[in-house]
Amino acid sequence: MDVIISLIVYLVIFGLIWWLVGMLPLPAPVGQIVRVLFIILLIVIILSAFGIVPGIHLPRIHI
């Protein structure tokens, strides 16, 4: 249950950062690179939350 809560909190924070970066007036090539990097980071967050990616651990959030 803690993993799900931590994952939800991380995804909300990730979404807010994505939204803020999306509001920046970036040129098209830079915007595409940033979008790809955010998608890779999203995949790593989800995989590491469930322990599929070894060595990358998200800190546990205790609420």
Coordinates of C-alpha atoms in Angstrom, one line a residue:
M1 CA 0.0 0.0 0.0
D2 CA 2.9 2.4 0.7
V3 CA 4.2 1.7 -2.8
I4 CA 1.0 2.8 -4.3
I5 CA 0.8 6.0 -2.2
S6 CA 4.4 6.9 -3.0
L7 CA 3.8 6.2 -6.7
I8 CA 0.8 8.5 -6.7
V9 CA 2.7 11.3 -4.9
Y10 CA 5.6 11.0 -7.3
L11 CA 3.3 11.0 -10.4
V12 CA 1.5 14.1 -9.1
I13 CA 4.8 15.9 -8.6
F14 CA 6.0 14.7 -12.0
G15 CA 2.8 15.9 -13.6
L16 CA 3.2 19.4 -12.1
I17 CA 6.8 19.6 -13.2
W18 CA 5.8 18.5 -16.7
W19 CA 3.0 21.1 -16.8
L20 CA 5.4 23.9 -15.7
V21 CA 8.0 22.9 -18.2
G22 CA 5.3 22.7 -20.9
M23 CA 4.5 26.3 -20.3
L24 CA 8.0 27.4 -21.1
P25 CA 8.5 28.9 -24.5
L26 CA 10.9 26.4 -25.8
P27 CA 11.9 26.0 -29.5
A28 CA 10.4 22.9 -31.2
P29 CA 13.5 20.7 -31.3
V30 CA 14.2 21.4 -27.6
G31 CA 10.6 20.8 -26.7
Q32 CA 10.7 17.4 -28.3
I33 CA 13.9 16.4 -26.5
V34 CA 12.4 17.5 -23.2
R35 CA 9.3 15.5 -23.9
V36 CA 11.3 12.4 -24.7
L37 CA 13.3 12.8 -21.5
F38 CA 10.2 13.2 -19.4
I39 CA 8.7 10.1 -20.9
I40 CA 11.8 8.1 -20.1
L41 CA 11.8 9.5 -16.6
L42 CA 8.1 8.5 -16.2
I43 CA 8.9 4.9 -17.3
V44 CA 11.8 4.8 -14.8
I45 CA 9.7 6.1 -12.0
I46 CA 7.0 3.5 -12.6
L47 CA 9.4 0.6 -13.0
S48 CA 11.5 1.5 -9.9
A49 CA 8.4 1.9 -7.8
F50 CA 7.6 -1.7 -8.3
G51 CA 11.2 -2.9 -8.0
I52 CA 11.6 -4.0 -11.6
V53 CA 14.6 -1.7 -12.2
P54 CA 17.3 -2.7 -9.7
G55 CA 19.5 -0.1 -8.2
I56 CA 17.1 2.8 -8.7
H57 CA 14.9 3.1 -5.6
L58 CA 12.5 5.8 -4.9
P59 CA 12.6 7.0 -1.3
R60 CA 9.5 5.9 0.7
I61 CA 7.1 8.7 1.5
H62 CA 5.5 8.3 4.9
I63 CA 2.2 10.3 5.3

